[in-house]
Structure formats: structure tokens, C-alpha cells
PDB file of C-alpha atoms in Angstrom:
ATOM      1  CA  MET I 253      -0.097  -0.149   0.060  1.00  0.00           C
ATOM      2  CA  LYS I 254       2.900   2.287   0.926  1.00  0.00           C
ATOM      3  CA  LYS I 255       4.440   1.557  -2.147  1.00  0.00           C
ATOM      4  CA  ILE I 256       1.210   2.606  -4.445  1.00  0.00           C
ATOM      5  CA  ILE I 257       1.079   5.872  -2.569  1.00  0.00           C
ATOM      6  CA  SER I 258       4.775   6.543  -3.008  1.00  0.00           C
ATOM      7  CA  ILE I 259       4.616   6.029  -6.817  1.00  0.00           C
ATOM      8  CA  ALA I 260       1.213   8.035  -6.916  1.00  0.00           C
ATOM      9  CA  LEU I 261       2.960  10.665  -5.171  1.00  0.00           C
ATOM     10  CA  SER I 262       5.578  10.790  -7.422  1.00  0.00           C
ATOM     11  CA  VAL I 263       3.431  11.017 -10.545  1.00  0.00           C
ATOM     12  CA  VAL I 264       1.819  13.978  -8.815  1.00  0.00           C
ATOM     13  CA  LEU I 265       4.878  15.723  -8.322  1.00  0.00           C
ATOM     14  CA  ALA I 266       6.312  15.089 -12.038  1.00  0.00           C
ATOM     15  CA  MET I 267       3.303  16.387 -13.412  1.00  0.00           C
ATOM     16  CA  SER I 268       3.365  19.493 -11.342  1.00  0.00           C
ATOM     17  CA  VAL I 269       7.083  20.121 -12.657  1.00  0.00           C
ATOM     18  CA  LEU I 270       5.904  19.810 -16.103  1.00  0.00           C
ATOM     19  CA  VAL I 271       3.127  22.169 -15.494  1.00  0.00           C
ATOM     20  CA  LEU I 272       5.030  24.774 -14.002  1.00  0.00           C
ATOM     21  CA  ALA I 273       7.797  24.366 -17.094  1.00  0.00           C
ATOM     22  CA  GLY I 274       5.028  24.728 -19.383  1.00  0.00           C
ATOM     23  CA  CYS I 275       3.844  27.832 -17.575  1.00  0.00           C
ATOM     24  CA  GLY I 276       7.450  29.261 -17.628  1.00  0.00           C
ATOM     25  CA  SER I 277       7.706  28.340 -21.505  1.00  0.00           C
ATOM     26  CA  GLU I 278       4.518  29.913 -22.406  1.00  0.00           C
ATOM     27  CA  GLU I 279       5.309  32.852 -20.544  1.00  0.00           C
ATOM     28  CA  THR I 280       8.620  33.352 -22.297  1.00  0.00           C
ATOM     29  CA  ALA I 281       6.779  32.680 -25.451  1.00  0.00           C
ATOM     30  CA  ASP I 282       4.021  35.516 -24.576  1.00  0.00           C
ATOM     31  CA  LYS I 283       6.884  38.191 -24.775  1.00  0.00           C
ATOM     32  CA  PRO I 284       6.871  40.309 -27.619  1.00  0.00           C
ATOM     33  CA  GLU I 285      10.035  39.868 -29.880  1.00  0.00           C
ATOM     34  CA  VAL I 286      11.660  42.872 -31.166  1.00  0.00           C
ATOM     35  CA  THR I 287      13.932  42.287 -34.164  1.00  0.00           C
ATOM     36  CA  VAL I 288      16.896  44.667 -34.398  1.00  0.00           C
ATOM     37  CA  LEU I 289      18.978  44.663 -37.795  1.00  0.00           C
ATOM     38  CA  ALA I 290      22.332  46.216 -37.070  1.00  0.00           C
ATOM     39  CA  ALA I 291      25.712  46.912 -38.606  1.00  0.00           C
ATOM     40  CA  ALA I 292      28.187  44.280 -37.890  1.00  0.00           C
ATOM     41  CA  SER I 293      30.555  46.672 -36.034  1.00  0.00           C
ATOM     42  CA  LEU I 294      27.963  47.016 -33.444  1.00  0.00           C
ATOM     43  CA  THR I 295      27.915  43.571 -32.256  1.00  0.00           C
ATOM     44  CA  ASP I 296      29.740  43.562 -29.235  1.00  0.00           C
ATOM     45  CA  SER I 297      28.489  47.073 -27.797  1.00  0.00           C
ATOM     46  CA  LEU I 298      24.530  46.182 -28.601  1.00  0.00           C
ATOM     47  CA  ASP I 299      24.811  42.840 -27.289  1.00  0.00           C
ATOM     48  CA  GLU I 300      25.924  43.944 -23.716  1.00  0.00           C
ATOM     49  CA  ILE I 301      23.288  46.722 -24.080  1.00  0.00           C
ATOM     50  CA  ILE I 302      20.464  43.948 -24.993  1.00  0.00           C
ATOM     51  CA  ALA I 303      21.598  41.920 -21.963  1.00  0.00           C
ATOM     52  CA  GLU I 304      20.884  44.678 -19.412  1.00  0.00           C
ATOM     53  CA  TYR I 305      17.643  45.903 -20.972  1.00  0.00           C
ATOM     54  CA  GLU I 306      16.112  42.312 -20.857  1.00  0.00           C
ATOM     55  CA  LYS I 307      16.626  42.074 -17.033  1.00  0.00           C
ATOM     56  CA  ASP I 308      13.524  43.992 -16.773  1.00  0.00           C
ATOM     57  CA  ALA I 309      12.125  44.260 -20.052  1.00  0.00           C
ATOM     58  CA  ASP I 310       8.665  42.951 -20.927  1.00  0.00           C
ATOM     59  CA  CYS I 311      10.081  41.958 -24.218  1.00  0.00           C
ATOM     60  CA  THR I 312      13.004  39.959 -25.789  1.00  0.00           C
ATOM     61  CA  ILE I 313      15.486  41.545 -28.280  1.00  0.00           C
ATOM     62  CA  THR I 314      16.664  39.547 -31.009  1.00  0.00           C
ATOM     63  CA  PRO I 315      19.860  41.390 -32.930  1.00  0.00           C
ATOM     64  CA  SER I 316      21.006  40.484 -36.505  1.00  0.00           C
ATOM     65  CA  TYR I 317      24.145  41.734 -37.534  1.00  0.00           C
ATOM     66  CA  ALA I 318      25.742  41.799 -41.007  1.00  0.00           C
ATOM     67  CA  GLY I 319      26.913  44.557 -43.496  1.00  0.00           C
ATOM     68  CA  SER I 320      24.256  47.476 -43.576  1.00  0.00           C
ATOM     69  CA  GLY I 321      23.730  46.790 -47.570  1.00  0.00           C
ATOM     70  CA  ASP I 322      22.727  43.163 -46.845  1.00  0.00           C
ATOM     71  CA  LEU I 323      20.322  44.185 -44.062  1.00  0.00           C
ATOM     72  CA  VAL I 324      18.754  46.667 -46.404  1.00  0.00           C
ATOM     73  CA  GLN I 325      18.324  43.954 -48.858  1.00  0.00           C
ATOM     74  CA  GLN I 326      16.875  41.717 -46.069  1.00  0.00           C
ATOM     75  CA  ILE I 327      14.334  44.334 -45.280  1.00  0.00           C
ATOM     76  CA  GLU I 328      13.591  45.021 -48.912  1.00  0.00           C
ATOM     77  CA  GLY I 329      13.108  41.213 -49.388  1.00  0.00           C
ATOM     78  CA  GLY I 330      10.296  41.041 -46.494  1.00  0.00           C
ATOM     79  CA  ALA I 331      12.534  40.021 -43.724  1.00  0.00           C
ATOM     80  CA  PRO I 332      11.031  41.105 -40.273  1.00  0.00           C
ATOM     81  CA  CYS I 333      12.732  44.204 -38.669  1.00  0.00           C
ATOM     82  CA  ASP I 334      11.420  46.513 -35.801  1.00  0.00           C
ATOM     83  CA  ILE I 335      14.895  48.850 -35.488  1.00  0.00           C
ATOM     84  CA  PHE I 336      17.345  49.197 -38.393  1.00  0.00           C
ATOM     85  CA  ILE I 337      20.746  50.945 -37.099  1.00  0.00           C
ATOM     86  CA  SER I 338      23.102  51.330 -40.077  1.00  0.00           C
ATOM     87  CA  ALA I 339      26.886  52.220 -40.578  1.00  0.00           C
ATOM     88  CA  SER I 340      26.037  54.429 -43.171  1.00  0.00           C
ATOM     89  CA  LYS I 341      23.779  57.296 -44.103  1.00  0.00           C
ATOM     90  CA  ALA I 342      23.162  56.003 -47.546  1.00  0.00           C
ATOM     91  CA  ASN I 343      21.731  53.070 -46.418  1.00  0.00           C
ATOM     92  CA  MET I 344      18.949  54.518 -44.224  1.00  0.00           C
ATOM     93  CA  ASP I 345      18.346  56.975 -46.781  1.00  0.00           C
ATOM     94  CA  GLN I 346      17.519  53.926 -49.323  1.00  0.00           C
ATOM     95  CA  LEU I 347      15.063  52.601 -46.757  1.00  0.00           C
ATOM     96  CA  GLU I 348      13.665  56.040 -46.326  1.00  0.00           C
ATOM     97  CA  ASP I 349      13.304  56.955 -49.916  1.00  0.00           C
ATOM     98  CA  SER I 350      11.331  53.533 -50.386  1.00  0.00           C
ATOM     99  CA  GLY I 351       8.900  54.339 -47.298  1.00  0.00           C
ATOM    100  CA  TYR I 352      10.091  51.815 -44.803  1.00  0.00           C
ATOM    101  CA  ILE I 353      11.210  53.697 -41.983  1.00  0.00           C
ATOM    102  CA  ASP I 354       9.416  56.069 -39.460  1.00  0.00           C
ATOM    103  CA  THR I 355      11.168  59.063 -40.562  1.00  0.00           C
ATOM    104  CA  GLU I 356      10.300  60.915 -37.170  1.00  0.00           C
ATOM    105  CA  THR I 357      12.083  58.263 -35.221  1.00  0.00           C
ATOM    106  CA  ARG I 358      15.416  58.827 -37.524  1.00  0.00           C
ATOM    107  CA  GLN I 359      18.326  60.016 -35.789  1.00  0.00           C
ATOM    108  CA  ASP I 360      22.141  59.739 -36.443  1.00  0.00           C
ATOM    109  CA  MET I 361      22.995  57.733 -33.275  1.00  0.00           C
ATOM    110  CA  LEU I 362      27.086  57.127 -33.254  1.00  0.00           C
ATOM    111  CA  THR I 363      30.259  58.104 -35.258  1.00  0.00           C
ATOM    112  CA  ASN I 364      33.392  55.930 -35.859  1.00  0.00           C
ATOM    113  CA  THR I 365      36.765  56.200 -37.365  1.00  0.00           C
ATOM    114  CA  LEU I 366      38.225  54.072 -40.214  1.00  0.00           C
ATOM    115  CA  THR I 367      41.668  52.579 -39.100  1.00  0.00           C
ATOM    116  CA  LEU I 368      44.256  50.670 -40.725  1.00  0.00           C
ATOM    117  CA  ILE I 369      45.221  47.399 -39.180  1.00  0.00           C
ATOM    118  CA  ALA I 370      48.012  44.948 -40.152  1.00  0.00           C
ATOM    119  CA  ALA I 371      48.704  41.309 -39.419  1.00  0.00           C
ATOM    120  CA  ALA I 372      51.341  40.811 -36.668  1.00  0.00           C
ATOM    121  CA  GLU I 373      54.223  39.796 -38.829  1.00  0.00           C
ATOM    122  CA  LYS I 374      53.509  43.007 -41.143  1.00  0.00           C
ATOM    123  CA  LYS I 375      53.392  45.552 -38.325  1.00  0.00           C
ATOM    124  CA  ASP I 376      56.574  47.025 -39.566  1.00  0.00           C
ATOM    125  CA  ALA I 377      55.902  47.086 -43.271  1.00  0.00           C
ATOM    126  CA  VAL I 378      52.141  48.519 -43.343  1.00  0.00           C
ATOM    127  CA  SER I 379      51.528  52.054 -43.486  1.00  0.00           C
ATOM    128  CA  MET I 380      49.213  54.334 -45.543  1.00  0.00           C
ATOM    129  CA  ASP I 381      52.093  55.157 -47.775  1.00  0.00           C
ATOM    130  CA  SER I 382      53.041  51.588 -48.279  1.00  0.00           C
ATOM    131  CA  LEU I 383      49.750  50.214 -49.567  1.00  0.00           C
ATOM    132  CA  THR I 384      51.186  50.244 -53.249  1.00  0.00           C
ATOM    133  CA  SER I 385      54.851  49.044 -52.189  1.00  0.00           C
ATOM    134  CA  ASP I 386      55.618  45.385 -52.902  1.00  0.00           C
ATOM    135  CA  GLU I 387      55.642  44.894 -49.058  1.00  0.00           C
ATOM    136  CA  VAL I 388      52.392  44.639 -48.967  1.00  0.00           C
ATOM    137  CA  GLY I 389      50.540  41.785 -50.587  1.00  0.00           C
ATOM    138  CA  THR I 390      46.960  41.607 -49.743  1.00  0.00           C
ATOM    139  CA  ILE I 391      44.537  44.302 -48.323  1.00  0.00           C
ATOM    140  CA  ALA I 392      41.368  43.075 -46.873  1.00  0.00           C
ATOM    141  CA  VAL I 393      38.182  45.389 -47.248  1.00  0.00           C
ATOM    142  CA  GLY I 394      34.627  45.054 -46.946  1.00  0.00           C
ATOM    143  CA  GLU I 395      32.693  44.616 -50.320  1.00  0.00           C
ATOM    144  CA  PRO I 396      31.944  48.411 -51.153  1.00  0.00           C
ATOM    145  CA  GLU I 397      28.145  47.688 -52.468  1.00  0.00           C
ATOM    146  CA  THR I 398      27.247  46.013 -49.236  1.00  0.00           C
ATOM    147  CA  VAL I 399      29.814  47.079 -46.585  1.00  0.00           C
ATOM    148  CA  PRO I 400      30.233  50.950 -45.562  1.00  0.00           C
ATOM    149  CA  ALA I 401      33.447  50.353 -44.191  1.00  0.00           C
ATOM    150  CA  GLY I 402      34.444  48.923 -47.748  1.00  0.00           C
ATOM    151  CA  LYS I 403      32.937  51.935 -49.249  1.00  0.00           C
ATOM    152  CA  TYR I 404      34.889  54.178 -47.091  1.00  0.00           C
ATOM    153  CA  ALA I 405      38.283  52.209 -48.004  1.00  0.00           C
ATOM    154  CA  SER I 406      37.412  52.747 -51.455  1.00  0.00           C
ATOM    155  CA  GLN I 407      36.742  56.541 -51.242  1.00  0.00           C
ATOM    156  CA  VAL I 408      40.166  56.565 -49.620  1.00  0.00           C
ATOM    157  CA  PHE I 409      41.979  55.045 -52.519  1.00  0.00           C
ATOM    158  CA  ASP I 410      40.321  57.282 -54.774  1.00  0.00           C
ATOM    159  CA  SER I 411      41.245  60.518 -52.971  1.00  0.00           C
ATOM    160  CA  MET I 412      44.883  59.073 -52.481  1.00  0.00           C
ATOM    161  CA  LYS I 413      44.821  58.439 -56.325  1.00  0.00           C
ATOM    162  CA  ILE I 414      46.025  54.884 -55.778  1.00  0.00           C
ATOM    163  CA  SER I 415      42.753  52.702 -56.661  1.00  0.00           C
ATOM    164  CA  ASP I 416      44.339  51.002 -59.967  1.00  0.00           C
ATOM    165  CA  GLN I 417      47.375  50.177 -58.375  1.00  0.00           C
ATOM    166  CA  LEU I 418      45.541  48.119 -55.531  1.00  0.00           C
ATOM    167  CA  THR I 419      43.411  46.329 -57.715  1.00  0.00           C
ATOM    168  CA  ASP I 420      45.193  42.837 -57.469  1.00  0.00           C
ATOM    169  CA  LYS I 421      45.857  43.114 -53.912  1.00  0.00           C
ATOM    170  CA  ILE I 422      42.383  43.733 -52.528  1.00  0.00           C
ATOM    171  CA  VAL I 423      40.424  41.056 -50.667  1.00  0.00           C
ATOM    172  CA  TYR I 424      36.857  41.115 -50.555  1.00  0.00           C
ATOM    173  CA  ALA I 425      35.044  40.475 -47.053  1.00  0.00           C
ATOM    174  CA  LYS I 426      31.477  40.225 -46.335  1.00  0.00           C
ATOM    175  CA  ASP I 427      31.478  42.573 -43.448  1.00  0.00           C
ATOM    176  CA  VAL I 428      34.224  44.385 -41.066  1.00  0.00           C
ATOM    177  CA  ARG I 429      34.340  41.219 -38.783  1.00  0.00           C
ATOM    178  CA  ALA I 430      35.702  39.214 -41.611  1.00  0.00           C
ATOM    179  CA  VAL I 431      38.188  41.560 -42.481  1.00  0.00           C
ATOM    180  CA  LEU I 432      39.208  41.778 -38.784  1.00  0.00           C
ATOM    181  CA  ASN I 433      39.634  37.788 -39.072  1.00  0.00           C
ATOM    182  CA  TYR I 434      41.408  37.869 -42.398  1.00  0.00           C
ATOM    183  CA  VAL I 435      44.048  40.107 -40.904  1.00  0.00           C
ATOM    184  CA  GLU I 436      44.506  38.005 -37.583  1.00  0.00           C
ATOM    185  CA  THR I 437      44.621  34.767 -39.389  1.00  0.00           C
ATOM    186  CA  GLY I 438      47.284  36.121 -41.908  1.00  0.00           C
ATOM    187  CA  ASP I 439      44.969  35.721 -44.729  1.00  0.00           C
ATOM    188  CA  ALA I 440      45.456  39.196 -45.597  1.00  0.00           C
ATOM    189  CA  ASP I 441      48.442  41.332 -44.656  1.00  0.00           C
ATOM    190  CA  CYS I 442      46.423  44.376 -43.556  1.00  0.00           C
ATOM    191  CA  GLY I 443      42.925  45.568 -43.735  1.00  0.00           C
ATOM    192  CA  PHE I 444      40.535  48.538 -42.991  1.00  0.00           C
ATOM    193  CA  VAL I 445      38.072  48.264 -40.460  1.00  0.00           C
ATOM    194  CA  TYR I 446      36.382  50.721 -38.000  1.00  0.00           C
ATOM    195  CA  ARG I 447      38.454  51.829 -34.839  1.00  0.00           C
ATOM    196  CA  THR I 448      35.510  49.723 -32.463  1.00  0.00           C
ATOM    197  CA  ASP I 449      36.669  46.866 -34.787  1.00  0.00           C
ATOM    198  CA  ALA I 450      40.279  47.307 -34.520  1.00  0.00           C
ATOM    199  CA  LEU I 451      40.464  47.618 -30.393  1.00  0.00           C
ATOM    200  CA  LEU I 452      39.083  44.119 -30.505  1.00  0.00           C
ATOM    201  CA  LEU I 453      42.202  42.978 -32.073  1.00  0.00           C
ATOM    202  CA  ASP I 454      43.951  39.951 -30.841  1.00  0.00           C
ATOM    203  CA  GLU I 455      47.424  41.610 -29.814  1.00  0.00           C
ATOM    204  CA  GLU I 456      49.427  38.328 -30.800  1.00  0.00           C
ATOM    205  CA  ASN I 457      48.096  38.280 -34.439  1.00  0.00           C
ATOM    206  CA  GLY I 458      47.254  41.999 -35.235  1.00  0.00           C
ATOM    207  CA  VAL I 459      48.043  45.515 -34.821  1.00  0.00           C
ATOM    208  CA  ILE I 460      46.654  49.036 -35.113  1.00  0.00           C
ATOM    209  CA  VAL I 461      48.866  50.860 -37.674  1.00  0.00           C
ATOM    210  CA  GLU I 462      46.745  54.175 -37.886  1.00  0.00           C
ATOM    211  CA  ASP I 463      43.710  56.149 -38.017  1.00  0.00           C
ATOM    212  CA  VAL I 464      42.683  57.283 -41.595  1.00  0.00           C
ATOM    213  CA  ASP I 465      42.533  60.854 -42.196  1.00  0.00           C
ATOM    214  CA  SER I 466      38.646  61.491 -42.443  1.00  0.00           C
ATOM    215  CA  SER I 467      39.010  64.194 -44.971  1.00  0.00           C
ATOM    216  CA  LEU I 468      39.670  61.413 -47.243  1.00  0.00           C
ATOM    217  CA  HIS I 469      36.159  59.952 -47.195  1.00  0.00           C
ATOM    218  CA  ASP I 470      32.809  60.611 -46.135  1.00  0.00           C
ATOM    219  CA  PRO I 471      31.767  61.113 -42.579  1.00  0.00           C
ATOM    220  CA  ILE I 472      31.106  57.509 -40.829  1.00  0.00           C
ATOM    221  CA  VAL I 473      27.554  58.113 -39.141  1.00  0.00           C
ATOM    222  CA  TYR I 474      25.648  55.734 -37.770  1.00  0.00           C
ATOM    223  CA  PRO I 475      21.851  56.483 -38.239  1.00  0.00           C
ATOM    224  CA  ALA I 476      19.120  54.601 -36.466  1.00  0.00           C
ATOM    225  CA  ALA I 477      15.296  54.455 -36.912  1.00  0.00           C
ATOM    226  CA  ILE I 478      12.012  52.237 -36.081  1.00  0.00           C
ATOM    227  CA  MET I 479      10.455  50.936 -38.840  1.00  0.00           C
ATOM    228  CA  LYS I 480       7.067  52.262 -40.542  1.00  0.00           C
ATOM    229  CA  ASP I 481       5.501  48.905 -40.297  1.00  0.00           C
ATOM    230  CA  ALA I 482       7.405  47.475 -37.097  1.00  0.00           C
ATOM    231  CA  PRO I 483       5.820  44.224 -35.821  1.00  0.00           C
ATOM    232  CA  GLN I 484       6.361  45.039 -32.404  1.00  0.00           C
ATOM    233  CA  ALA I 485       6.070  48.687 -32.707  1.00  0.00           C
ATOM    234  CA  GLU I 486       5.505  49.581 -28.816  1.00  0.00           C
ATOM    235  CA  SER I 487       8.177  47.335 -27.654  1.00  0.00           C
ATOM    236  CA  ALA I 488      10.486  48.739 -30.179  1.00  0.00           C
ATOM    237  CA  ALA I 489       9.816  52.409 -29.132  1.00  0.00           C
ATOM    238  CA  ASP I 490      10.848  51.407 -25.393  1.00  0.00           C
ATOM    239  CA  PHE I 491      14.106  49.615 -26.466  1.00  0.00           C
ATOM    240  CA  TYR I 492      14.957  52.756 -28.796  1.00  0.00           C
ATOM    241  CA  GLU I 493      14.605  54.968 -26.034  1.00  0.00           C
ATOM    242  CA  PHE I 494      16.791  52.818 -23.784  1.00  0.00           C
ATOM    243  CA  LEU I 495      19.356  53.083 -26.535  1.00  0.00           C
ATOM    244  CA  GLN I 496      19.727  56.685 -25.637  1.00  0.00           C
ATOM    245  CA  THR I 497      19.796  56.137 -21.874  1.00  0.00           C
ATOM    246  CA  ASP I 498      23.297  57.142 -19.961  1.00  0.00           C
ATOM    247  CA  PHE I 499      24.080  53.543 -19.584  1.00  0.00           C
ATOM    248  CA  ALA I 500      23.817  52.748 -23.388  1.00  0.00           C
ATOM    249  CA  LYS I 501      26.000  55.749 -24.215  1.00  0.00           C
ATOM    250  CA  GLU I 502      28.596  54.713 -21.795  1.00  0.00           C
ATOM    251  CA  VAL I 503      28.616  51.060 -23.405  1.00  0.00           C
ATOM    252  CA  PHE I 504      28.881  52.624 -27.151  1.00  0.00           C
ATOM    253  CA  GLU I 505      32.017  54.601 -25.786  1.00  0.00           C
ATOM    254  CA  LYS I 506      33.736  51.871 -23.716  1.00  0.00           C
ATOM    255  CA  TYR I 507      33.553  50.110 -27.434  1.00  0.00           C
ATOM    256  CA  GLY I 508      35.213  53.367 -29.212  1.00  0.00           C
ATOM    257  CA  PHE I 509      32.002  54.736 -30.496  1.00  0.00           C
ATOM    258  CA  ASN I 510      31.737  58.571 -30.611  1.00  0.00           C
ATOM    259  CA  VAL I 511      27.841  59.446 -29.334  1.00  0.00           C
ATOM    260  CA  LYS I 512      25.991  62.135 -31.205  1.00  0.00           C
TER     261      LYS I 512
END
């Protein structure tokens, strides 16, 4: 008899655990999910901000990082998006001209700096003046059509009148993080990334050579906006406001951004 009661009790307890677990899962599933599409260079800073926000939030934040041009193509292709943060005004302009964003929410949030980095073994050979020399064999840059940092680098080459001399040296990457990886692994002698990415270099594998003269390229500005047809407009607005708090600003600055 005692054995039967014990078994019955075990069954009841097990069912209770399952019910409670189900309730917890349902509670999480019921939270609105805000989708943020952001430039790859924002990965570390935005992840930290999201982690802090979600501690007390009534929604979850799902970020997706890539080159700004790629993200625009995703949005135009129907990908869900509540907030877009670009590393280029031109990409945001494209969405605004097509009626995708809530223009009243658009603002220039951050600025950045273009930086030349080099593989550790090439640290003494690479400089802005040596890019055309035989000492530099490969230069990694983002795809200019989809990666703003790549576009800025191309503008630099044009301004220096060395584009034709670098044609056979350029290695294109899908985003700035890929450029960083190419340099750290030695697959490229040097590369152009944002200052914020350069600060993440593994010191044993790569070095910061120098910041690029800003007069050689367009201003590097990060505009942000809530989408006009945001699936979770109310929750998106709350997180968007959090991005402008002192906490968020301090995180951005810690990772090397300048806050507008």
C-alpha cells in the first residue's frame, strides 16, 4: 500500500513540475520579440546593451548583424525588422526613400573612425604610404556595395589616387568582422576596419597601424530608426528609448564609438 502511495505521489510531483515548466515556457513565448537589424560593427556593444535591457524588460530583443547593405536587401526582401541601425547614411536614405522607416524616429546615433590594421608579422611594413609597395601583398576590405567600411576604404583609395595600383591586392570580405579575421589569421597583410573593431584585435596576431585621415572619405555616421510597419512598434519604441540612456551611451563609448 505504501509503495502504491509513493508511486502516486511521484507521478503527481512529476506532473506538477511539467505544468510549472510549461507555464514558464508559455510566459517566455508570450513576450513580444523585437527584431533589431544592425551593422556588424555594433555586435559587441549592442549585445551588452541588450543583456542589460532584458533584465527588466517585458519583451525580448533579437539582433541580427551584417553589412548594412545586406541588411537593407533583407528588409526590402520582406525580412521582419523593428529597428534598423546602419553604418551608413546612404543605406538609411535608401529605406527612407522607399517608405520603410518612420522618419520621425530617425536620428544619427553614433560616429566612428576608419582604421588601418595589419597582421602581426607585417606591422613594420604596413602604413598608408606603403599600400602600393611590394611589401604589402594583400589588403582586406568589406564589399563596397554592401559594407559601408568597404565603401569608405574605396573612397580613401580614390582620394589618394591609388585605386588602380591596388586592384590585384584587394581581398573582399562580407563585413568588417570578416576583415578583422582575415588580418588576424594572416590571410591578408592588412585591412581597413572601424576603430571599434580594431580595438578587438588579438594583440598577438594583429596591430593597429593608424587611423585614416577623415578628409579622405565621407563622414562615418550611424543613423537609426524604427520601421514604419514595425511588427512590435510599442516594444521597439521602448528599447529605442533605452538606446539613448546614459548606460547605453557609456557602453557605446567603451567600445570606441562617439555618441552624437
